Each structure stands twice: as structure tokens, then as C-alpha cells.
Short mmCIF file of C-alpha atoms and ligand atoms in Angstrom, two decimals:
data_model
loop_
_atom_site.label_atom_id
_atom_site.label_comp_id
_atom_site.label_asym_id
_atom_site.label_seq_id
_atom_site.Cartn_x
_atom_site.Cartn_y
_atom_site.Cartn_z
CA UNK G 1 10.03 -0.24 33.68
CA UNK G 2 8.36 -2.52 31.13
CA UNK G 3 6.07 -5.35 32.13
CA UNK G 4 7.47 -8.83 31.45
CA UNK G 5 4.76 -9.43 28.84
CA UNK G 6 6.22 -6.63 26.71
CA UNK G 7 9.74 -7.97 26.79
CA UNK G 8 9.05 -11.57 25.79
CA UNK G 9 6.94 -11.32 22.65
CA UNK G 10 6.83 -15.05 21.92
CA UNK G 11 4.33 -17.23 23.70
CA UNK G 12 6.28 -19.93 25.58
CA UNK G 13 4.94 -23.12 27.17
CA UNK G 14 7.12 -25.44 29.19
CA UNK G 15 5.75 -28.94 28.96
CA UNK G 16 6.55 -31.61 31.54
CA UNK G 17 6.27 -35.37 31.60
CA UNK G 18 3.06 -36.77 30.09
CA UNK G 19 2.56 -33.53 28.06
CA UNK G 20 1.51 -31.64 31.20
CA UNK G 21 1.86 -27.86 31.08
CA UNK G 22 4.35 -26.77 33.75
CA UNK G 23 4.50 -23.10 32.84
CA UNK G 24 3.26 -20.62 30.26
CA UNK G 25 4.21 -16.96 29.94
CA UNK G 26 1.93 -13.93 29.64
CA UNK G 27 2.18 -13.82 25.84
CA UNK G 28 1.09 -17.48 25.50
CA UNK G 29 -1.87 -16.90 27.82
CA UNK G 30 -2.83 -13.84 25.77
CA UNK G 31 -2.53 -15.59 22.37
CA UNK G 32 -4.49 -18.60 23.60
CA UNK G 33 -6.96 -16.52 25.59
CA UNK G 34 -6.64 -18.90 28.50
CA UNK G 35 -6.12 -17.96 32.15
CA UNK G 36 -2.94 -19.48 33.56
CA UNK G 37 -4.80 -21.42 36.26
CA UNK G 38 -6.85 -23.31 33.62
CA UNK G 39 -3.73 -24.58 31.95
CA UNK G 40 -0.91 -25.18 34.39
CA UNK G 41 -0.76 -28.76 35.66
CA UNK G 42 -3.06 -30.13 32.97
CA UNK G 43 -2.19 -32.28 30.00
CA UNK G 44 -2.27 -30.55 26.60
CA UNK G 45 -5.08 -32.75 25.27
CA UNK G 46 -7.18 -32.26 28.40
CA UNK G 47 -7.49 -28.54 27.74
CA UNK G 48 -10.22 -27.43 25.36
CA UNK G 49 -8.07 -25.55 22.85
CA UNK G 50 -7.24 -26.77 19.34
CA UNK G 51 -3.83 -25.02 19.34
CA UNK G 52 -2.77 -27.03 22.37
CA UNK G 53 -3.93 -30.25 20.71
CA UNK G 54 -1.83 -29.34 17.67
CA UNK G 55 1.06 -28.51 19.99
CA UNK G 56 0.91 -32.05 21.40
CA UNK G 57 0.96 -33.62 17.95
CA UNK G 58 3.88 -31.39 17.03
CA UNK G 59 5.78 -32.42 20.18
CA UNK G 60 5.26 -36.10 19.29
CA UNK G 61 6.53 -35.43 15.75
CA UNK G 62 9.53 -33.57 17.15
CA UNK G 63 10.34 -36.55 19.41
CA UNK G 64 10.15 -38.90 16.42
CA UNK G 65 12.34 -36.70 14.25
CA UNK G 66 14.80 -35.72 16.99
CA UNK G 67 14.63 -32.02 16.17
CA UNK G 68 12.37 -28.98 16.57
CA UNK G 69 9.43 -28.87 14.17
CA UNK G 70 7.03 -26.08 13.28
CA UNK G 71 3.78 -25.30 11.54
CA UNK G 72 1.78 -22.17 10.83
CA UNK G 73 -1.75 -21.70 12.02
CA UNK G 74 -4.31 -19.00 12.55
CA UNK G 75 -5.97 -18.23 15.86
CA UNK G 76 -9.35 -16.62 15.42
CA UNK G 77 -9.34 -12.97 16.39
CA UNK G 78 -5.58 -13.05 17.15
CA UNK G 79 -3.86 -13.52 13.78
CA UNK G 80 -1.33 -15.87 12.19
CA UNK G 81 1.24 -17.77 14.23
CA UNK G 82 4.18 -20.08 13.86
CA UNK G 83 3.95 -22.92 16.35
CA UNK G 84 7.33 -24.49 17.17
CA UNK G 85 7.76 -27.57 19.32
CA UNK G 86 10.79 -29.41 20.60
CA UNK G 87 10.36 -32.61 22.61
CA UNK G 88 13.08 -34.22 24.64
CA UNK G 89 11.66 -37.21 26.51
CA UNK G 90 8.22 -38.63 27.46
CA UNK G 91 6.36 -35.53 26.48
CA UNK G 92 8.80 -33.11 28.06
CA UNK G 93 9.68 -30.18 25.93
CA UNK G 94 8.98 -26.62 24.98
CA UNK G 95 6.36 -25.04 22.72
CA UNK G 96 6.76 -21.53 21.27
CA UNK G 97 4.10 -19.40 19.58
CA UNK G 98 5.46 -16.64 17.33
CA UNK G 99 3.12 -13.94 16.05
CA UNK G 100 3.54 -13.82 12.25
CA UNK G 101 0.53 -11.63 11.48
CA UNK G 102 2.63 -8.70 10.16
CA UNK G 103 4.75 -10.95 7.96
CA UNK G 104 1.63 -12.60 6.61
CA UNK G 105 0.10 -9.21 5.81
CA UNK G 106 3.20 -8.21 3.85
CA UNK G 107 3.01 -11.48 1.88
CA UNK G 108 -0.72 -10.98 1.24
CA UNK G 109 -0.14 -7.38 0.12
CA UNK G 110 2.58 -8.55 -2.27
CA UNK G 111 0.24 -11.19 -3.70
CA UNK G 112 -2.59 -8.68 -4.10
CA UNK G 113 -0.22 -6.25 -5.81
CA UNK G 114 0.94 -8.86 -8.35
CA UNK G 115 -2.67 -9.96 -8.95
CA UNK G 116 -3.84 -6.36 -9.50
CA UNK G 117 -0.92 -5.47 -11.75
CA UNK G 118 -1.40 -8.63 -13.82
CA UNK G 119 -5.10 -7.95 -14.14
CA UNK G 120 -4.52 -4.35 -15.24
CA UNK G 121 -1.98 -5.48 -17.83
CA UNK G 122 -4.06 -8.38 -19.08
CA UNK G 123 -7.00 -6.19 -20.09
CA UNK G 124 -5.12 -4.09 -22.71
CA UNK G 125 -3.21 -7.18 -23.88
CA UNK G 126 -6.52 -8.98 -24.53
CA UNK G 127 -7.83 -5.97 -26.46
CA UNK G 128 -4.66 -5.62 -28.56
CA UNK G 129 -4.59 -9.37 -29.27
CA UNK G 130 -8.24 -9.30 -30.39
CA UNK G 131 -7.60 -6.46 -32.83
CA UNK G 132 -4.36 -8.02 -34.08
CA UNK G 133 -6.25 -11.25 -34.82
CA UNK G 134 -8.90 -9.28 -36.70
CA UNK G 135 -6.15 -7.71 -38.82
CA UNK G 136 -4.70 -11.16 -39.43
CA UNK G 137 -7.99 -12.94 -40.24
CA UNK G 138 -10.03 -10.32 -42.07
CA UNK G 139 -8.50 -9.19 -45.34
CA UNK G 140 -9.50 -6.05 -47.20
CA UNK G 141 -10.72 -4.03 -44.22
CA UNK G 142 -11.79 -0.55 -45.20
CA UNK G 143 -9.41 2.31 -44.56
CA UNK G 144 -11.71 3.72 -41.86
CA UNK G 145 -11.99 0.41 -39.99
CA UNK G 146 -8.22 -0.08 -40.25
CA UNK G 147 -7.66 3.36 -38.79
CA UNK G 148 -10.11 2.76 -35.96
CA UNK G 149 -8.47 -0.57 -35.09
CA UNK G 150 -4.93 0.78 -35.14
CA UNK G 151 -5.95 3.76 -33.02
CA UNK G 152 -7.42 1.45 -30.41
CA UNK G 153 -4.30 -0.72 -30.48
CA UNK G 154 -2.05 2.32 -29.99
CA UNK G 155 -4.28 3.62 -27.16
CA UNK G 156 -4.07 0.31 -25.34
CA UNK G 157 -0.31 0.12 -25.86
CA UNK G 158 -0.04 3.57 -24.26
CA UNK G 159 -2.19 2.39 -21.40
CA UNK G 160 0.16 -0.52 -20.77
CA UNK G 161 3.18 1.72 -21.12
CA UNK G 162 1.79 4.17 -18.55
CA UNK G 163 0.99 1.40 -16.15
CA UNK G 164 4.45 -0.15 -16.44
CA UNK G 165 6.00 3.30 -15.97
CA UNK G 166 3.94 3.87 -12.81
CA UNK G 167 4.89 0.47 -11.43
CA UNK G 168 8.57 1.14 -12.11
CA UNK G 169 8.23 4.54 -10.43
CA UNK G 170 6.75 2.92 -7.35
CA UNK G 171 9.61 0.40 -7.24
CA UNK G 172 12.15 3.19 -7.79
CA UNK G 173 10.66 5.24 -4.94
CA UNK G 174 11.13 2.37 -2.50
CA UNK G 175 14.89 2.58 -3.01
CA UNK G 176 15.33 6.34 -3.43
CA UNK G 177 18.90 7.14 -2.30
CA UNK G 178 19.47 10.20 -0.09
CA UNK G 179 22.01 11.43 -2.67
CA UNK G 180 19.12 12.34 -4.98
CA UNK G 181 17.75 14.84 -2.48
CA UNK G 182 18.70 18.42 -3.22
CA UNK G 183 17.48 21.92 -2.51
CA UNK G 184 14.47 22.67 -4.65
CA UNK G 185 11.96 25.46 -4.78
CA UNK G 186 8.39 24.20 -4.62
CA UNK G 187 7.13 27.32 -6.39
CA UNK G 188 9.27 26.63 -9.45
CA UNK G 189 8.24 22.94 -9.38
CA UNK G 190 4.60 24.08 -9.41
CA UNK G 191 5.38 26.36 -12.36
CA UNK G 192 6.90 23.44 -14.29
CA UNK G 193 3.78 21.37 -13.53
CA UNK G 194 1.57 24.20 -14.84
CA UNK G 195 3.55 24.17 -18.13
CA UNK G 196 3.14 20.39 -18.42
CA UNK G 197 -0.57 20.54 -17.61
CA UNK G 198 -1.47 23.30 -20.08
CA UNK G 199 -1.19 21.30 -23.34
CA UNK G 200 -2.96 18.29 -21.81
CA UNK G 201 -5.81 20.24 -20.21
CA UNK G 202 -5.92 23.54 -22.13
CA UNK G 203 -9.09 24.64 -20.39
CA UNK G 204 -7.82 24.03 -16.87
CA UNK G 205 -6.44 26.97 -14.94
CA UNK G 206 -3.99 26.69 -12.07
CA UNK G 207 -4.20 29.63 -9.68
CA UNK G 208 -1.28 29.83 -7.29
CA UNK G 209 -1.75 31.91 -4.15
CA UNK G 210 1.26 32.58 -1.92
CA UNK G 211 3.11 35.30 -0.02
CA UNK G 212 6.41 33.48 -0.44
CA UNK G 213 9.08 34.46 -2.97
CA UNK G 214 10.35 30.93 -2.79
CA UNK G 215 9.62 27.79 -0.79
CA UNK G 216 12.78 25.73 -0.43
CA UNK G 217 12.70 22.06 0.40
CA UNK G 218 15.17 19.21 0.48
CA UNK G 219 13.73 16.81 -2.06
CA UNK G 220 14.24 15.11 -5.39
CA UNK G 221 12.72 17.72 -7.75
CA UNK G 222 11.61 15.07 -10.24
CA UNK G 223 9.65 13.05 -7.75
CA UNK G 224 8.21 16.18 -6.14
CA UNK G 225 7.09 17.26 -9.61
CA UNK G 226 5.62 13.81 -10.24
CA UNK G 227 3.59 13.97 -7.01
CA UNK G 228 2.30 17.51 -7.54
CA UNK G 229 1.58 16.87 -11.21
CA UNK G 230 -0.50 13.81 -10.27
CA UNK G 231 -2.58 15.94 -7.90
CA UNK G 232 -3.05 18.73 -10.47
CA UNK G 233 -3.92 16.24 -13.18
CA UNK G 234 -6.49 14.53 -10.96
CA UNK G 235 -7.99 17.94 -10.12
CA UNK G 236 -8.35 18.63 -13.86
CA UNK G 237 -9.52 15.09 -14.73
CA UNK G 238 -12.22 14.93 -12.09
CA UNK G 239 -13.68 18.40 -12.73
CA UNK G 240 -16.15 19.65 -15.28
CA UNK G 241 -14.52 21.90 -17.87
CA UNK G 242 -13.12 24.48 -17.40
CA UNK G 243 -11.39 23.15 -14.27
CA UNK G 244 -10.29 25.77 -11.76
CA UNK G 245 -7.50 24.56 -9.50
CA UNK G 246 -6.41 26.73 -6.57
CA UNK G 247 -2.98 26.10 -5.09
CA UNK G 248 -2.09 27.71 -1.75
CA UNK G 249 1.51 27.61 -0.58
CA UNK G 250 2.36 28.71 2.94
CA UNK G 251 5.47 28.44 5.09
CA UNK G 252 4.65 28.20 8.78
CA UNK G 253 7.49 27.67 11.24
CA UNK G 254 9.46 24.65 10.09
CA UNK G 255 6.74 23.40 7.76
CA UNK G 256 5.54 23.99 4.25
CA UNK G 257 1.82 23.67 3.59
CA UNK G 258 0.42 23.12 0.13
CA UNK G 259 -3.34 22.96 -0.44
CA UNK G 260 -4.64 21.89 -3.86
CA UNK G 261 -8.30 22.67 -4.19
CA UNK G 262 -10.61 21.86 -7.07
CA UNK G 263 -14.30 22.44 -7.72
CA UNK G 264 -14.80 19.02 -9.24
CA UNK G 265 -17.03 16.00 -8.73
CA UNK G 266 -15.84 15.32 -5.16
CA UNK G 267 -15.17 12.00 -3.42
CA UNK G 268 -17.73 10.17 -1.27
CA UNK G 269 -16.74 9.79 2.39
CA UNK G 270 -16.58 5.95 2.18
CA UNK G 271 -13.97 6.23 -0.60
CA UNK G 272 -11.83 8.90 1.05
CA UNK G 273 -9.74 6.58 3.19
CA UNK G 274 -9.09 4.15 0.34
CA UNK G 275 -8.09 6.46 -2.50
CA UNK G 276 -4.40 6.29 -1.52
CA UNK G 277 -4.38 2.47 -1.83
CA UNK G 278 -2.66 0.99 -4.84
CA UNK G 279 -5.09 0.22 -7.67
CA UNK G 280 -8.04 1.74 -5.84
CA UNK G 281 -10.39 3.64 -8.12
CA UNK G 282 -13.81 5.00 -7.25
CA UNK G 283 -15.13 4.12 -10.69
CA UNK G 284 -12.90 1.69 -12.60
CA UNK G 285 -14.49 2.31 -15.99
CA UNK G 286 -14.21 6.10 -15.63
CA UNK G 287 -10.57 5.91 -14.50
CA UNK G 288 -9.67 3.62 -17.43
CA UNK G 289 -11.32 5.98 -19.85
CA UNK G 290 -9.24 8.80 -18.40
CA UNK G 291 -6.09 6.67 -18.68
CA UNK G 292 -5.63 5.73 -15.01
CA UNK G 293 -5.43 2.51 -13.05
CA UNK G 294 -5.57 3.83 -9.49
CA UNK G 295 -1.81 4.13 -8.96
CA UNK G 296 -1.43 7.93 -9.06
CA UNK G 297 -2.35 8.72 -5.47
CA UNK G 298 -0.35 5.80 -4.08
CA UNK G 299 2.69 7.30 -5.82
CA UNK G 300 1.84 10.72 -4.32
CA UNK G 301 1.55 9.23 -0.83
CA UNK G 302 4.84 7.32 -1.17
CA UNK G 303 6.63 10.50 -2.32
CA UNK G 304 5.19 12.53 0.58
CA UNK G 305 6.22 9.84 3.07
CA UNK G 306 9.73 9.74 1.58
CA UNK G 307 9.96 13.47 2.31
CA UNK G 308 8.76 12.88 5.90
CA UNK G 309 5.56 14.77 5.16
CA UNK G 310 1.86 14.01 5.44
CA UNK G 311 -1.07 14.23 3.04
CA UNK G 312 -4.74 14.49 3.94
CA UNK G 313 -7.85 14.99 1.87
CA UNK G 314 -11.23 16.57 2.42
CA UNK G 315 -14.04 16.51 -0.07
CA UNK G 316 -17.68 17.26 -0.64
CA UNK G 317 -19.64 15.49 -3.34
CA UNK G 318 -20.45 17.80 -6.22
CA UNK G 319 -18.51 20.68 -4.63
CA UNK G 320 -14.87 19.70 -4.87
CA UNK G 321 -11.83 18.18 -3.23
CA UNK G 322 -8.83 19.60 -1.37
CA UNK G 323 -5.56 17.76 -0.82
CA UNK G 324 -3.39 19.18 2.00
CA UNK G 325 0.32 18.44 2.01
CA UNK G 326 2.58 19.26 4.92
CA UNK G 327 6.30 18.92 4.28
CA UNK G 328 9.09 19.61 6.78
CA UNK G 329 11.56 22.30 5.76
CA UNK G 330 14.33 20.53 7.66
CA UNK G 331 17.62 19.93 5.93
CA UNK G 332 17.54 23.01 3.72
CA UNK G 333 19.92 24.97 5.98
CA UNK G 334 22.60 22.31 5.43
CA UNK G 335 23.18 23.50 1.82
P1 ADP U 401 -6.78 7.12 -11.07
O1 ADP U 401 -6.95 8.59 -11.27
O2 ADP U 401 -5.87 6.48 -12.03
O3 ADP U 401 -8.08 6.37 -10.96
P2 ADP U 401 -5.58 7.81 -8.51
O4 ADP U 401 -4.80 6.94 -7.57
O5 ADP U 401 -4.91 9.04 -9.01
O6 ADP U 401 -6.05 6.87 -9.68
O7 ADP U 401 -6.92 8.25 -7.76
C1 ADP U 401 -7.72 7.28 -7.11
C2 ADP U 401 -9.18 7.68 -7.16
O8 ADP U 401 -9.41 8.85 -6.39
C3 ADP U 401 -9.67 8.02 -8.55
O9 ADP U 401 -10.19 6.87 -9.16
C4 ADP U 401 -10.73 9.08 -8.32
O10 ADP U 401 -12.00 8.48 -8.23
C5 ADP U 401 -10.39 9.68 -6.98
N1 ADP U 401 -9.83 11.03 -7.11
C6 ADP U 401 -8.52 11.38 -7.05
N2 ADP U 401 -8.36 12.71 -7.13
C7 ADP U 401 -9.60 13.23 -7.24
C8 ADP U 401 -10.11 14.55 -7.33
N3 ADP U 401 -9.31 15.62 -7.34
N4 ADP U 401 -11.46 14.70 -7.43
C9 ADP U 401 -12.28 13.64 -7.41
N5 ADP U 401 -11.86 12.37 -7.31
C10 ADP U 401 -10.54 12.16 -7.22
#
């Protein structure tokens, strides 16, 4: 059996004549951090709590307007709340406190995402605009300078293009339909990734170690490839040349384990838990130079979650990094 406090999530206060508290539930007592005996029987403005003072003002407003009114507020250490009040007569009414902390976090995350994306896009736009103005204002630039400028403009256009592509991929992943999932062999996806990686990082070597002939999963092969490629590319990017990347693939029971191990620069422990966040980079300047904006690993994590799997990372500075993926094999037998 659940306790009553679990069933009624809203904080509820029943207010009697003269704005006296007649009753409050467990949730209200918890949100306000007030023991019931300090509140019941006392007038809202006689209790030392700013939320209750605001509740009284809201009740008065509700009485004036003849309908329920609400406002949002924060309670220190508790989060964000919607305070709703409805007054009937001479202070009598009801006050409800709804916890809106989760909703607020989603809104804040959305705002941060837009701010980060805009910032990342603005930088190359500013650079391209500056060079375009130079081309417009300075006649007779030498052939070498012209070439240098156009190269930089093209590089920054590519940077924007990559960023927009990554953002669209993230949006696409959110709405991935189940119809795109099909049987795919992880070993052949890894092989495709190796072919894609070779021309970009000719000195990097991908060494696959497995006892499996195949490793079948129910997934969208393109997004699985995207996730694995991101991990291989990072392993190559963040290693001294020639990068050696070891890939272990193992089927154990109902799970597929993939470990991607490099001998690169490593990741400091304080960065480890943040590297999967959107736009998080350990060294912004270095990532930009290498053509990244901190989106790659957030795409990887989203893909892994979509496949009901998990991803963890372990690393030692100067020694290397290993990403461990665990993906359920479920669903394959239904083909
Ligand atoms: P980006 O590579 O564009 O910066 P990612 O989301 O792919 O963005 O990675 C986030 C950060 O994690 C990178 O900035 C990098 O510092 C770190 N990182 C990722 N993979 C590795 C790796 N294999 N070795 C060392 N650092 C890594």
C-alpha cells in the first residue's frame, strides 16, 4: 500500500474564514517545510513563510476576480512551483502548490540548447562575413591572399554545414519510427565504418577482436553506423598519430558488448560525466580546430538509448580512453 503523501502529489491547503488554515496535506507540509501543528488554525499572514503570504494575496485577488488565479514561484531548496488559489467568501478557499521543477528544467534545457546552437553558428558566420567584407572592400588582393581567404570561408561554411547536419540528426533521432529498425550485423557496420575512416585518418588502424561470425541486432543500420563512426573518429582525433583503435565485440547471453579502446590523450575524471552533454567540449578551441562542436557524443548516447542500450566510459590521462556499449539482442528472433 502507498502512503497518502505519494498519491496526492500536489500540496493542498484548505483555508477557512479570516484566511485561517484549516487543513494542509503531507505534500504541502513537505514543500513548505512546516510541521502541520505550526500551521493549522493560524492565519496565513501570521505564519512566517513568504509562500503563505503570497497565497493570501493570491486568494484576495481570486476573490476580486471571481475565478482561480495562479503564479509561479521558487522555494529555496525545493524547486519551482505553481501556486493556485481560489477564494469563495471572507478568506475561505483552497490553495494548491504544484511542483513544476521538471517542466522548468525542460524549458531551461531548451533555452540552453538554442543559445548554444546560435552561438556555435554565429562564430563561423562572423568569420565568413568578415572575409566577405574584405573581398568587397579591398580590390586587387594578391592571388595567394585570395586563395587563403576563400579557403577559410569554405572551411567555415563546412563547419556550419556539419553543425546543422548534427542538429538535424539529433532532431531526427527524437522521432525515430520503429519501422526503421531492422536486423543488422554490427560486425559489417564496423567494417563500413573502417572504410569511411581510412581516407580521413589514413594513419589510424582499427583492430577488431571477436569470436563471433556475426553479431545481429535490431537497429537502424545508418544510425548505428553514425554512433560507432563518431566513437572511432573521436578515438582517432584524440590520439597521437598513428592512432591504434582496438574494438572488442562479444555476445554474452542476451547482450552485445562493444568496447572501443584508444591509446590517446585521455579524459580527466572531472570531464568524464559531462562529455555526453550537448555542446560539451573539454577544450573548445581544440574541438573547433578538429571540426567538432561537442555534439558527437550526445548523438552517440541518444542512439544507444534508442536501442535500449547503455554506454559508459573509462579513461586515464595520457594513457587512453575506452567506451563500453551494451546493447540488448532482443527483437532479432522476430525476423
Ligand atoms: P567534439 O569531438 O566535437 O568536441 P564530442 O561530443 O564527440 O565532441 O566529444 C566531447 C568531448 O569529449 C571532446 O571535446 C573531447 O574532449 C572528449 N573526447 C571524446 N572522445 C574522446 C577520446 N576518445 N579521447 C579523448 N577525449 C575524447
